[in-house]
Amino acid sequence: MGSFHGHIPFFFVVVLVLSSNHILVDAHNDTTSRIKVEADFKVIAEIAGNTAIPNTDFKSLARLSLTNAITSCNAIHSHINTLLKISNSYTGRCLTGCSTNYEDAVGLITKSLAALDARDYGGAKKLISDALANATKCEDRFQELLQINSPFTLMKLKFSRLCLIGIKHINRLIRKERLITAGCSHTLDKELCKSAVVFFLENKGLSLQDLAKLAVEKTLQDCTKIHSQIIVLIKTTSDEYLLKKLRSCSGHYQTAIEKIKESLPALECKRYGDARACVGAAINWSETCEGVLAGKSNTKSPLTPMKSEFTKQAALALSVIYKLAGN
């Protein structure tokens, strides 16, 4: 049974991803399509040969730096407010402005975390830069009015360092995602390819068996999350027609959850065909729910974004199981 050590060959990743795609199933019966798939493999392998894609989780590192920056900023703000109670009027004027600066900075860094989660990396960096500018305004105010450094200059340096580290990790995250996007640009399912690459890079060192289990467990989490959202909608909707559909969907997703749970012992016993069938059945039940919610009028389902993530994760799980079965 294989293990992932060092950099994962990108050629292998693409083969693994495409093996679960329904397009590839059709490609086996069409010579032209099969040639196109093989050409994709060669292109990706060539790109991967010239690029090193790090397995570092830069997003988590950026979040950690920015979370610490908020803590640092709050400490400065608290210190300023303490000094305000004992300051003279002239110093108080500087401190009052600084209190506002750092209060605003906390809000900006908090917003940058939301932008980071939304993959608005440019927006996140702009918000962090604005927070740094607020801290600089405070220092400038002390220099202009009192010709001295602020009493929290060293604290400000720590805050600035954390912000700059956050920006550095975001820049590295942008570069990593661009490399992965470029590598997957010629594959049949670009989004699945990208998610698979990230999954493998983040879990290097695990055996294929462990990777399959991890992918299925994540699929189960996503499926359970959708069912929980359906329950929330059932409790809050007043539309009887929608309520009937949601109750039907609740049953479909309960079945999907059970199917995914059944795949885990099958996977453990190396009954890979059964494990694939269970995960595939779960995808089918989620599709049935989408059809129920859309109805004849093709109304957009409120579950579509979550369902898309679930389907992508389930396809990833299938791809690992397919590769595992072929080993």
Coordinates of C-alpha atoms in Angstrom, one line a residue:
M1 CA 0.0 0.0 0.0
G2 CA 1.5 3.3 -1.0
S3 CA 2.4 6.3 1.2
F4 CA 2.8 9.9 0.3
H5 CA 6.3 11.1 1.2
G6 CA 8.0 14.2 -0.1
H7 CA 6.3 16.1 -3.0
I8 CA 3.4 14.2 -4.5
P9 CA 4.0 13.7 -8.2
F10 CA 1.5 15.9 -9.9
F11 CA 1.0 13.3 -12.7
F12 CA -0.3 10.9 -10.1
V13 CA -2.7 13.5 -8.6
V14 CA -4.2 14.2 -12.0
V15 CA -4.6 10.5 -12.8
L16 CA -6.3 10.1 -9.4
V17 CA -8.6 13.0 -9.8
L18 CA -9.7 12.2 -13.3
S19 CA -10.3 8.5 -12.5
S20 CA -13.4 9.4 -10.5
N21 CA -14.8 11.8 -13.1
H22 CA -17.7 10.6 -15.2
I23 CA -16.2 12.2 -18.2
L24 CA -13.3 9.7 -18.0
V25 CA -15.7 6.8 -18.0
D26 CA -17.0 8.0 -21.3
A27 CA -13.5 8.6 -22.5
H28 CA -12.7 4.9 -22.2
N29 CA -15.2 4.3 -25.0
D30 CA -13.9 7.1 -27.2
T31 CA -10.4 7.1 -28.6
T32 CA -10.3 10.8 -29.3
S33 CA -11.3 11.6 -25.7
R34 CA -8.9 9.1 -24.3
I35 CA -6.0 10.7 -26.3
K36 CA -7.1 14.1 -24.9
V37 CA -7.0 12.7 -21.3
E38 CA -3.5 11.3 -21.9
A39 CA -2.4 14.6 -23.3
D40 CA -3.7 16.3 -20.2
F41 CA -1.6 14.0 -18.1
K42 CA 1.6 14.9 -20.0
V43 CA 0.9 18.6 -19.9
I44 CA 0.3 18.6 -16.1
A45 CA 3.3 16.3 -15.5
E46 CA 5.5 18.7 -17.5
I47 CA 4.2 21.8 -15.5
A48 CA 4.7 19.9 -12.2
G49 CA 8.3 19.1 -13.2
N50 CA 9.1 22.8 -13.4
T51 CA 7.2 23.9 -10.2
A52 CA 7.4 23.1 -6.5
I53 CA 4.1 23.4 -4.8
P54 CA 4.5 23.6 -1.0
N55 CA 2.3 21.6 1.2
T56 CA 2.3 24.4 3.9
D57 CA -1.2 25.5 5.0
F58 CA -0.6 29.2 4.4
K59 CA -4.2 30.1 5.1
S60 CA -4.1 28.7 8.6
L61 CA -0.7 30.5 9.2
A62 CA -2.2 33.8 8.0
R63 CA -5.3 33.3 10.3
L64 CA -3.0 32.6 13.3
S65 CA -0.9 35.7 12.7
L66 CA -4.0 37.9 12.2
T67 CA -5.8 36.5 15.3
N68 CA -2.7 37.3 17.3
A69 CA -2.6 40.7 15.7
I70 CA -6.1 41.3 17.0
T71 CA -5.0 40.3 20.5
S72 CA -2.0 42.6 20.3
C73 CA -4.2 45.5 19.0
N74 CA -6.7 45.0 21.8
A75 CA -3.9 45.1 24.4
I76 CA -2.7 48.4 23.0
H77 CA -6.2 49.8 23.0
S78 CA -6.7 48.7 26.6
H79 CA -3.3 50.3 27.6
I80 CA -4.3 53.6 25.9
N81 CA -7.6 53.7 27.8
T82 CA -5.7 53.1 31.1
L83 CA -3.3 56.0 30.3
L84 CA -6.2 58.3 29.4
K85 CA -7.4 58.1 33.0
I86 CA -4.1 59.6 34.3
S87 CA -3.0 61.8 31.4
N88 CA -3.0 65.6 31.2
S89 CA -5.1 67.4 28.6
Y90 CA -2.4 67.7 26.0
T91 CA -1.2 64.1 26.2
G92 CA -4.9 63.1 26.4
R93 CA -5.5 64.6 23.0
C94 CA -3.0 62.2 21.5
L95 CA -4.3 59.3 23.4
T96 CA -7.9 59.9 22.5
G97 CA -7.0 59.9 18.8
C98 CA -4.9 56.8 19.3
S99 CA -7.8 55.0 21.0
T100 CA -9.9 55.6 18.0
N101 CA -7.1 54.5 15.7
Y102 CA -6.6 51.2 17.4
E103 CA -10.3 50.5 17.8
D104 CA -10.7 50.9 14.1
A105 CA -7.6 48.7 13.5
V106 CA -9.2 45.8 15.4
G107 CA -12.3 46.1 13.2
L108 CA -10.2 46.1 10.1
I109 CA -8.2 43.0 11.0
T110 CA -11.4 41.2 12.0
K111 CA -12.9 42.0 8.6
S112 CA -9.6 40.8 6.9
L113 CA -10.2 37.4 8.5
A114 CA -13.6 37.2 6.9
A115 CA -12.1 38.3 3.5
L116 CA -9.5 35.6 3.9
D117 CA -12.1 32.9 4.4
A118 CA -14.0 34.2 1.4
R119 CA -10.8 34.0 -0.7
D120 CA -10.8 37.7 -1.3
Y121 CA -7.1 37.9 -0.7
G122 CA -6.7 41.4 -2.3
G123 CA -9.4 42.7 0.0
A124 CA -7.8 41.0 3.1
K125 CA -4.4 42.6 2.3
K126 CA -6.0 46.0 1.8
L127 CA -7.8 45.8 5.2
I128 CA -4.6 44.8 7.0
S129 CA -2.7 47.6 5.3
D130 CA -5.4 50.1 6.5
A131 CA -5.1 48.7 10.0
L132 CA -1.3 49.3 9.9
A133 CA -1.9 52.8 8.6
N134 CA -4.2 53.5 11.7
A135 CA -1.4 52.4 14.0
T136 CA 1.1 54.7 12.2
K137 CA -1.3 57.6 12.5
C138 CA -1.2 57.2 16.3
E139 CA 2.6 57.3 16.3
D140 CA 2.7 60.3 14.0
R141 CA 0.3 62.2 16.3
F142 CA 2.7 61.8 19.2
Q143 CA 5.6 63.0 17.1
E144 CA 3.8 66.0 15.7
L145 CA 2.2 67.2 18.9
L146 CA 4.7 66.2 21.6
Q147 CA 7.9 65.3 19.5
I148 CA 8.2 62.0 21.4
N149 CA 7.5 58.4 20.7
S150 CA 4.2 57.0 22.0
P151 CA 4.4 55.1 25.3
F152 CA 3.4 51.9 23.4
T153 CA 5.8 52.1 20.4
L154 CA 7.2 48.6 21.2
M155 CA 3.7 47.2 21.4
K156 CA 2.9 48.8 18.1
L157 CA 6.0 47.1 16.5
K158 CA 4.8 43.7 17.6
F159 CA 1.3 44.4 16.2
S160 CA 2.9 45.6 12.9
R161 CA 5.1 42.5 12.7
L162 CA 2.1 40.2 13.1
C163 CA 0.2 42.1 10.4
L164 CA 3.2 41.9 8.0
I165 CA 3.6 38.2 8.7
G166 CA -0.1 37.7 7.9
I167 CA 0.3 39.6 4.5
K168 CA 3.4 37.4 3.8
H169 CA 1.4 34.2 4.3
I170 CA -1.4 35.5 2.1
N171 CA 1.0 36.3 -0.7
R172 CA 2.4 32.8 -0.4
L173 CA -1.1 31.4 -0.4
I174 CA -1.9 33.4 -3.6
R175 CA 1.2 32.0 -5.3
K176 CA 0.4 28.4 -4.2
E177 CA -3.2 28.6 -5.5
R178 CA -2.0 30.1 -8.8
L179 CA 0.5 27.2 -9.3
I180 CA -2.3 24.7 -8.6
T181 CA -4.7 26.5 -10.9
A182 CA -2.2 26.6 -13.7
G183 CA -1.4 22.9 -13.2
C184 CA -5.1 22.0 -13.3
S185 CA -6.0 24.3 -16.2
H186 CA -6.1 21.6 -18.8
T187 CA -7.8 18.8 -16.8
L188 CA -11.3 17.7 -17.5
D189 CA -12.6 18.8 -14.0
K190 CA -10.5 21.8 -12.9
E191 CA -12.2 22.4 -9.6
L192 CA -12.0 18.7 -8.5
C193 CA -8.3 18.7 -9.6
K194 CA -7.5 21.7 -7.4
S195 CA -9.3 20.4 -4.4
A196 CA -7.6 17.0 -4.8
V197 CA -4.2 18.6 -5.0
V198 CA -4.8 20.7 -1.9
F199 CA -6.1 17.6 0.0
F200 CA -3.0 15.5 -0.9
L201 CA -0.6 18.3 -0.1
E202 CA -2.1 18.9 3.3
N203 CA -2.0 15.2 4.1
K204 CA 1.3 14.1 2.8
G205 CA 2.7 11.0 4.6
L206 CA -0.6 9.3 4.9
S207 CA -1.1 5.9 3.2
L208 CA -3.8 5.7 0.5
Q209 CA -5.9 3.7 2.9
D210 CA -5.8 6.5 5.5
L211 CA -6.4 9.2 2.8
A212 CA -9.5 7.3 1.6
K213 CA -10.8 7.1 5.2
L214 CA -10.1 10.8 5.8
A215 CA -11.8 11.8 2.5
V216 CA -14.9 9.7 3.3
E217 CA -15.1 11.1 6.9
K218 CA -15.0 14.6 5.5
T219 CA -17.7 13.7 3.0
L220 CA -19.8 12.4 6.0
Q221 CA -19.2 15.7 7.8
D222 CA -20.4 17.7 4.8
C223 CA -23.5 15.5 4.3
T224 CA -24.4 15.8 8.0
K225 CA -24.0 19.6 7.8
I226 CA -26.5 19.8 4.9
H227 CA -29.0 17.7 6.9
S228 CA -28.6 20.0 9.9
Q229 CA -29.3 23.0 7.6
I230 CA -32.4 21.2 6.3
I231 CA -33.7 20.8 9.9
V232 CA -33.1 24.5 10.5
L233 CA -35.1 25.4 7.4
I234 CA -37.9 23.0 8.4
K235 CA -38.2 24.8 11.8
T236 CA -38.1 28.3 10.3
T237 CA -40.1 28.1 7.1
S238 CA -43.8 29.1 6.9
D239 CA -44.2 27.9 3.3
E240 CA -46.1 24.7 3.4
Y241 CA -45.1 23.7 -0.1
L242 CA -41.4 24.2 0.7
L243 CA -41.9 22.5 4.0
K244 CA -43.1 19.3 2.3
K245 CA -40.1 19.3 0.0
L246 CA -37.7 19.9 2.9
R247 CA -39.1 17.0 4.8
S248 CA -38.6 14.8 1.8
C249 CA -35.0 16.0 1.5
S250 CA -34.4 15.3 5.1
G251 CA -35.2 11.7 4.5
H252 CA -33.0 11.6 1.4
Y253 CA -30.0 13.0 3.3
Q254 CA -30.6 10.7 6.2
T255 CA -30.3 7.8 3.8
A256 CA -27.2 9.5 2.2
I257 CA -25.6 9.7 5.7
E258 CA -26.3 6.1 6.4
K259 CA -24.8 5.1 3.1
I260 CA -21.6 7.0 3.8
K261 CA -21.4 5.4 7.2
E262 CA -21.7 2.0 5.6
S263 CA -18.8 2.8 3.3
L264 CA -16.3 3.2 6.2
P265 CA -16.4 -0.5 7.4
A266 CA -16.4 -1.6 3.8
L267 CA -13.3 0.5 3.2
E268 CA -11.7 -0.9 6.4
C269 CA -12.3 -4.5 5.1
K270 CA -10.9 -3.5 1.7
R271 CA -14.3 -4.1 0.0
Y272 CA -13.5 -1.1 -2.2
G273 CA -16.4 -1.8 -4.7
D274 CA -18.9 -1.7 -1.9
A275 CA -17.3 1.5 -0.5
R276 CA -17.6 3.2 -3.9
A277 CA -21.2 2.1 -4.3
C278 CA -22.1 3.5 -0.9
V279 CA -20.5 6.9 -1.6
G280 CA -22.0 6.9 -5.1
A281 CA -25.5 6.2 -3.7
A282 CA -25.1 9.1 -1.2
I283 CA -24.3 11.4 -4.1
N284 CA -27.5 10.1 -5.9
W285 CA -29.6 10.8 -2.9
S286 CA -28.3 14.4 -2.7
E287 CA -29.1 14.8 -6.4
T288 CA -32.7 13.5 -5.7
C289 CA -33.1 16.2 -3.1
E290 CA -32.0 18.9 -5.5
G291 CA -34.5 17.6 -8.0
V292 CA -37.3 17.7 -5.4
L293 CA -36.4 21.3 -4.3
A294 CA -36.0 22.5 -7.9
G295 CA -39.4 21.0 -9.0
K296 CA -40.8 21.6 -12.5
S297 CA -40.1 25.3 -12.4
N298 CA -36.3 24.7 -11.8
T299 CA -36.4 26.9 -8.7
K300 CA -32.9 27.4 -7.2
S301 CA -32.3 25.2 -4.2
P302 CA -31.3 27.0 -0.9
L303 CA -28.9 24.0 -0.4
T304 CA -27.0 24.3 -3.7
P305 CA -23.8 25.9 -2.4
M306 CA -23.5 23.3 0.4
K307 CA -24.5 20.5 -1.9
S308 CA -21.8 21.5 -4.4
E309 CA -19.1 21.3 -1.7
F310 CA -20.5 17.9 -0.6
T311 CA -20.4 16.6 -4.2
K312 CA -16.9 17.8 -4.8
Q313 CA -15.7 16.2 -1.5
A314 CA -17.6 12.9 -2.3
A315 CA -16.0 12.9 -5.8
L316 CA -12.6 13.3 -4.2
A317 CA -13.3 10.4 -1.8
L318 CA -14.3 8.3 -4.8
S319 CA -11.1 9.1 -6.6
V320 CA -8.9 7.9 -3.7
I321 CA -11.0 4.7 -3.4
Y322 CA -10.6 4.1 -7.1
K323 CA -6.9 4.5 -7.0
L324 CA -6.7 2.3 -3.8
A325 CA -8.7 -0.5 -5.6
G326 CA -6.3 -0.4 -8.5
N327 CA -3.2 -0.7 -6.3

